[in-house]
XYZ file of C-alpha atoms in Angstrom:
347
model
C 46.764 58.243 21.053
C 48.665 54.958 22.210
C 49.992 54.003 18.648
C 51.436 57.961 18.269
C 53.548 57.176 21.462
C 57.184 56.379 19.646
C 58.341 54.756 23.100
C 55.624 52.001 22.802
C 57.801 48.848 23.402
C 58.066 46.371 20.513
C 57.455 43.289 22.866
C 54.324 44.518 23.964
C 53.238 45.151 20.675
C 53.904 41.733 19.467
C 52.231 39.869 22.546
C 49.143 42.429 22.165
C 48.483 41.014 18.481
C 48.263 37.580 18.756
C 45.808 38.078 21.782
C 43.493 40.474 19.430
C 43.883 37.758 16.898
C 42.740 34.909 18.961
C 39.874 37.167 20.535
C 38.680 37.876 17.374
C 38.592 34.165 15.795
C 36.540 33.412 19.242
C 34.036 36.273 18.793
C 33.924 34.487 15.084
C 33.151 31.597 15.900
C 30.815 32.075 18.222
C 28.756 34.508 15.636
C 28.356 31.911 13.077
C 27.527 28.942 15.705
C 24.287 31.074 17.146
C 21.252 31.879 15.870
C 20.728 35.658 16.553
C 16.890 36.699 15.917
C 17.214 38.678 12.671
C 20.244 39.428 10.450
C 21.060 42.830 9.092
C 23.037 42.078 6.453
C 24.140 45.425 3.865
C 23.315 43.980 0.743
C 19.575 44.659 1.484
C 19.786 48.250 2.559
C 16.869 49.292 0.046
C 14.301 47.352 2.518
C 13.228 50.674 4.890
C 14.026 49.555 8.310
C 11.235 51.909 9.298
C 7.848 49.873 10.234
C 4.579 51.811 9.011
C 6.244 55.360 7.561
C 4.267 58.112 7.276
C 1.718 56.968 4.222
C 0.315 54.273 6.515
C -0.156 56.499 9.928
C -3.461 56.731 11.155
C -3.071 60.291 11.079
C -1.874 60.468 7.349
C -4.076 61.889 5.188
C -2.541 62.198 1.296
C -3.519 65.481 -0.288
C -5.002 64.317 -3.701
C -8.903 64.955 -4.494
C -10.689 62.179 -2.499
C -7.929 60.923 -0.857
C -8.918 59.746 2.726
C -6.853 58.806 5.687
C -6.271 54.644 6.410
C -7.862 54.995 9.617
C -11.032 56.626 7.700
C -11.128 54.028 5.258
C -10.986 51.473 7.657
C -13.741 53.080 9.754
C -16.049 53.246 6.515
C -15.301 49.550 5.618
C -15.613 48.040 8.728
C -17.896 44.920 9.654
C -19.349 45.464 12.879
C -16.434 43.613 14.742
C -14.101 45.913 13.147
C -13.197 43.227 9.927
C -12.453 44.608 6.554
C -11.167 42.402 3.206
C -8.340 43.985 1.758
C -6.654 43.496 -1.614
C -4.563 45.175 -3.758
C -4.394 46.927 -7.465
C -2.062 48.036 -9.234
C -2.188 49.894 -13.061
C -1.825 46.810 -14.920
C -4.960 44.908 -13.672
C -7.133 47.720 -14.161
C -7.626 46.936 -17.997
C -11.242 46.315 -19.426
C -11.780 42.282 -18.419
C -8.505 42.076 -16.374
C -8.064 39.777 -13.419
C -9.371 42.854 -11.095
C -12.803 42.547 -13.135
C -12.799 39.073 -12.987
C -11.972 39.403 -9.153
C -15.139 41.926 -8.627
C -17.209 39.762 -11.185
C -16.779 37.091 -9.157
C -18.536 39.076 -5.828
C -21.795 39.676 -7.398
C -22.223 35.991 -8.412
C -20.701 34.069 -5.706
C -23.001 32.320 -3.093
C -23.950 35.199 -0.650
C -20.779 37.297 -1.230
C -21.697 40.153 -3.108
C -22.602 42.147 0.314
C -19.320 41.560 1.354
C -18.136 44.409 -1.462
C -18.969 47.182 1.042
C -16.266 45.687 3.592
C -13.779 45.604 0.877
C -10.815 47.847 1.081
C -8.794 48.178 -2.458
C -5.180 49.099 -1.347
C -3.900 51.126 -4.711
C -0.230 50.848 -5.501
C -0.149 53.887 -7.926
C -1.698 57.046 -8.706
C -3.507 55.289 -11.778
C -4.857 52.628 -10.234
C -5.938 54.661 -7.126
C -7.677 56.721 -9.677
C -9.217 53.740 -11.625
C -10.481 52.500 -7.644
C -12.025 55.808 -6.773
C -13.645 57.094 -10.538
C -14.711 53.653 -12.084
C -14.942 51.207 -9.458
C -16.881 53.073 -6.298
C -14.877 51.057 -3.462
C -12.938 51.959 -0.365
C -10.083 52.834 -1.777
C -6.666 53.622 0.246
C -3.731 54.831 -2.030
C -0.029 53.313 -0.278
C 2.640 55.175 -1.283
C 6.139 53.644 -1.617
C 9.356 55.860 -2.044
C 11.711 55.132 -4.755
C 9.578 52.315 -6.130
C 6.857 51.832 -9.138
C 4.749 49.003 -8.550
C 2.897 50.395 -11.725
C 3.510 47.737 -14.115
C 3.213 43.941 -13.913
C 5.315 42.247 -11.709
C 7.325 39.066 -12.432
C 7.781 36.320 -9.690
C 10.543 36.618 -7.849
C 12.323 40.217 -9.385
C 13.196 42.838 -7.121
C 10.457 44.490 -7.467
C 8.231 41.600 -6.359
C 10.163 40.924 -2.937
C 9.445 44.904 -2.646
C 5.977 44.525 -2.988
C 5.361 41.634 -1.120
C 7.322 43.198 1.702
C 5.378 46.510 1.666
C 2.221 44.756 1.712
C 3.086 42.747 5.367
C 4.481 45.889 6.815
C 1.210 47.371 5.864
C -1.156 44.591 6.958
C 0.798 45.033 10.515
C -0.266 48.516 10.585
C -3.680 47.151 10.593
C -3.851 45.204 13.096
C -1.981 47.750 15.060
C -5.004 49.890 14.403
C -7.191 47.116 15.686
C -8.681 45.977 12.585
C -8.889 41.798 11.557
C -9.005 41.250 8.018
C -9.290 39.093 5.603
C -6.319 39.779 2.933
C -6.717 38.499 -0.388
C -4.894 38.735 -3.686
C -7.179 39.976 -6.776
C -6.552 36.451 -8.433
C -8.732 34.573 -6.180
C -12.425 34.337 -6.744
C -14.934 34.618 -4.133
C -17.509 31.861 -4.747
C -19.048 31.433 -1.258
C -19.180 33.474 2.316
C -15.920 32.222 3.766
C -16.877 33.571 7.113
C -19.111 29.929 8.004
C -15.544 27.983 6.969
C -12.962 29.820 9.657
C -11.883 28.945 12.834
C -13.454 30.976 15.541
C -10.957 29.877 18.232
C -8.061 31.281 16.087
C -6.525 34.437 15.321
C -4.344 33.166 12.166
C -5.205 31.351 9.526
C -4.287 30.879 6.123
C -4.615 29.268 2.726
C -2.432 26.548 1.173
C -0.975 25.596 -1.916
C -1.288 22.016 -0.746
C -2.902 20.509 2.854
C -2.141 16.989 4.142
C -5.523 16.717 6.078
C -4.971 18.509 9.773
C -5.018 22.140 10.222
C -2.797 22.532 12.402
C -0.120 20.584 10.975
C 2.445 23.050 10.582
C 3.925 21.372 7.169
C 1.217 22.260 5.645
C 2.199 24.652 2.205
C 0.983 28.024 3.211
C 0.165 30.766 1.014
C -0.021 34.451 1.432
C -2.653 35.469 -0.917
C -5.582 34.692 1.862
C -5.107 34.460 5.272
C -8.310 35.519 8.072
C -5.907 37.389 10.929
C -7.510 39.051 14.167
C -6.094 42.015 15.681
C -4.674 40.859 18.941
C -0.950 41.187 20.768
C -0.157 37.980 19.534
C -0.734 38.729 15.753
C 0.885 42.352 15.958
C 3.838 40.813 17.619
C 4.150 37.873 15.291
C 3.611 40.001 11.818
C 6.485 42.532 13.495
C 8.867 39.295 13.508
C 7.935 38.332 10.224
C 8.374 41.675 8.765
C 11.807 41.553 10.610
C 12.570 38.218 9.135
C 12.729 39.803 5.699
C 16.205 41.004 6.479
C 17.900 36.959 7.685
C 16.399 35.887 4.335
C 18.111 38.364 2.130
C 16.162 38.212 -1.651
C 13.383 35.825 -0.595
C 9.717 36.569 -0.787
C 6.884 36.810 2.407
C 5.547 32.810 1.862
C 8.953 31.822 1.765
C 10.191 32.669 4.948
C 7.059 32.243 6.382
C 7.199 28.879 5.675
C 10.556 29.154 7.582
C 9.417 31.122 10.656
C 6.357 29.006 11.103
C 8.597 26.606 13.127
C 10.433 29.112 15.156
C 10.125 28.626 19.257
C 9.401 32.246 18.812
C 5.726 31.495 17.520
C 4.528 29.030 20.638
C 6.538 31.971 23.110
C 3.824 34.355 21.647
C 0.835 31.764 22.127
C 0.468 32.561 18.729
C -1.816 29.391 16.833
C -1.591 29.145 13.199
C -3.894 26.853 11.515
C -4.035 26.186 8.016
C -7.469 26.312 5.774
C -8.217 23.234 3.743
C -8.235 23.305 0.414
C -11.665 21.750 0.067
C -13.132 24.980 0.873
C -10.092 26.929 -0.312
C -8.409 25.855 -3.690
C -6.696 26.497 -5.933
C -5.116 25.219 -9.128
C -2.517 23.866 -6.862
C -4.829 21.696 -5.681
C -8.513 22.829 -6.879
C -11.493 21.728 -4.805
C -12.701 18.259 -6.249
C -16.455 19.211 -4.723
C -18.240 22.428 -5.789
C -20.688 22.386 -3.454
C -18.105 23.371 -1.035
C -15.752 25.428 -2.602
C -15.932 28.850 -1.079
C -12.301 30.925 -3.012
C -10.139 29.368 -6.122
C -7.123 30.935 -6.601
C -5.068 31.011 -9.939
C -2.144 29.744 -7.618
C 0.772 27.546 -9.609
C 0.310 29.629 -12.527
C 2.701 31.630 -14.202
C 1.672 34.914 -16.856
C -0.992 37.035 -16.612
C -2.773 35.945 -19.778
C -2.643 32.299 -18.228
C -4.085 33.297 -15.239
C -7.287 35.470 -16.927
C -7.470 32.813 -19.392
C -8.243 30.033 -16.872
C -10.581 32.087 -14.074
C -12.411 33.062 -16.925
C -13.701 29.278 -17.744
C -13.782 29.010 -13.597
C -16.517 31.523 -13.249
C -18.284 29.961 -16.317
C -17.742 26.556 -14.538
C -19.546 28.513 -11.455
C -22.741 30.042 -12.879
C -23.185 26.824 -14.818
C -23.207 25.335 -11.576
C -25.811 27.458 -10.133
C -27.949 26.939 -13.087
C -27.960 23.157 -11.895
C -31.120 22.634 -10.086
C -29.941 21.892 -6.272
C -30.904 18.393 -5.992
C -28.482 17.544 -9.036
C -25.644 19.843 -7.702
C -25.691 17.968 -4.491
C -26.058 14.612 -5.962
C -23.176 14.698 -9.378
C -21.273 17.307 -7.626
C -19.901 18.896 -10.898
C -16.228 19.290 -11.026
C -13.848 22.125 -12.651
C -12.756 22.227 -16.474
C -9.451 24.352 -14.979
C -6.771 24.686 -14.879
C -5.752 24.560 -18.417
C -3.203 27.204 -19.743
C -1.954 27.167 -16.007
C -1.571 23.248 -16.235
């Protein structure tokens, strides 16, 4: 080796070093001035780096009593143009009258919504809850499978195991479209009032709910939110959920809406030909920003609330707001257009 030769002259040595020194401030300097596409930094090495592991394979098939493949679950949920609704469950909102209930509850007496229950795919987080899916509730259930972590329990905003979660579920929604499946995702806190289907785009392959919209769709500073989006399987989408998933890792210990509402700006998007456009909160509240006309509302979602017991407190008075609103004879819905008592313990 060069430093083992003893007859290495000194002067060399000494104009060799400041040379390294000066190549390595450039290479510096030049590192923290650009803008690489994704970061890898080691303080987030318990995020796999693998996209779509073995649980969420077509081909996978768990080997627990009625346990079925993704790609048969998907098959068996399917709309005709290959659409399924997926949401997720954990053990903790599988309790008599938890948010899940309230969440199914809502199906069978929303506004032409309770046929969309067969299209529904339950994604189960644990062994419990996949039980609960398959034994109590009759759906299309899919167990995911996560090593090393328990999303069991209830899960606070913004703790590790949160960012974990909210991580696995984008990986797994891009294994979905890879399998050439559009869905409709939605979180279990959002009641289905109406067919949402009428109220989407058709010209656009992404779309998703906000906390707050200023009045165009397709003004990107809109405040989106993850817990409903409508996203057709299409190059475009698979390519731009791959960089979100990616993003995860030049955002170190932020959550999916987060650096979405980062990325959403990035060249990277229009490159792609990738349109986002945003879904008004007229037809899409929440108690963000609930929908001031019920005659229009198609999902509320028990967004800006914090605690679970909040959250179940308030839908509960939502869907009592809804069937007394169906009670109303039509002419007097259309012409007092009632409004919502919520939210109140989420105010």
């Amino acid at each position: 080796m060069l430093m083992q030769n003893h007859h290495f002259p000194h002067h060399h040595l000494l104009r060799t070093v400041p040379l390294f020194t000066v190549l390595a401030l450039t290479c510096l300097v030049l590192y923290e001035t650009s803008t690489p596409p994704f970061f890898f930094p080691q303080s987030i090495s318990s995020f796999s780096l693998n996209h779509a592991k073995s649980s969420t394979t077509p081909e996978s098939n768990h080997t627990g009593k009625g346990e079925l493949s993704l790609s048969q679950v998907l098959e068996r949920a399917a709309m005709p143009d290959k659409t399924v609704i997926i949401t997720t469950l954990n053990e903790a909102w599988i309790e008599p009258e938890s948010i899940f209930d309230l969440f199914l509850k809502s199906f069978r007496i929303g506004n032409q919504t309770l046929g969309l229950l067969k299209h529904l795919v339950v994604v189960a987080l644990d062994k419990k809850a996949f039980d609960h899916c398959v034994g109590a509730l009759h759906l299309n259930c899919y167990y995911l499978t996560t090593e090393g972590v328990d999303f069991s329990g209830e899960t606070n905003f913004n703790s590790w195991n949160y960012f974990s979660m909210m991580w696995r579920r984008i990986d797994f929604l891009w294994s979905v479209l890879e399998m050439g499946y559009n869905f409709v995702f939605t979180d279990a806190d959002i009641m289905w009032l109406r067919d949402p289907f009428p109220h989407f785009y058709p010209d656009t392959k992404f779309q998703i709910s906000c906390d707050y919209f200023w009045g165009d769709p397709s003004d990107l500073k809109n405040s989106p939110n993850g817990g409903f989006n409508y996203v057709k399987s299409s190059n475009e989408t698979i390519k731009f959920y791959k960089f979100w998933y990616e993003s995860r890792l030049r955002y170190p210990k932020k959550h999916d809406q987060y650096v979405l509402d980062q990325i959403k700006y990035k060249p990277f998007i229009r490159e792609i030909g990738l349109e986002m456009k945003f879904l008004d909160t007229a037809y899409f509240g929440g108690f963000c920003a609930p929908s001031k006309d019920m005659n229009l509302a198609c999902t509320m979602h028990a967004n800006c609330c914090a605690g679970l017991g909040n959250k179940i407190h308030d839908l509960e008075i939502l869907l009592e707001d809804w069937k007394s609103y169906l009670s109303l004879p039509e002419n007097v819905r259309k012409s007092q257009t009632p409004s919502w008592s919520v939210p109140q313990s989420c105010g």
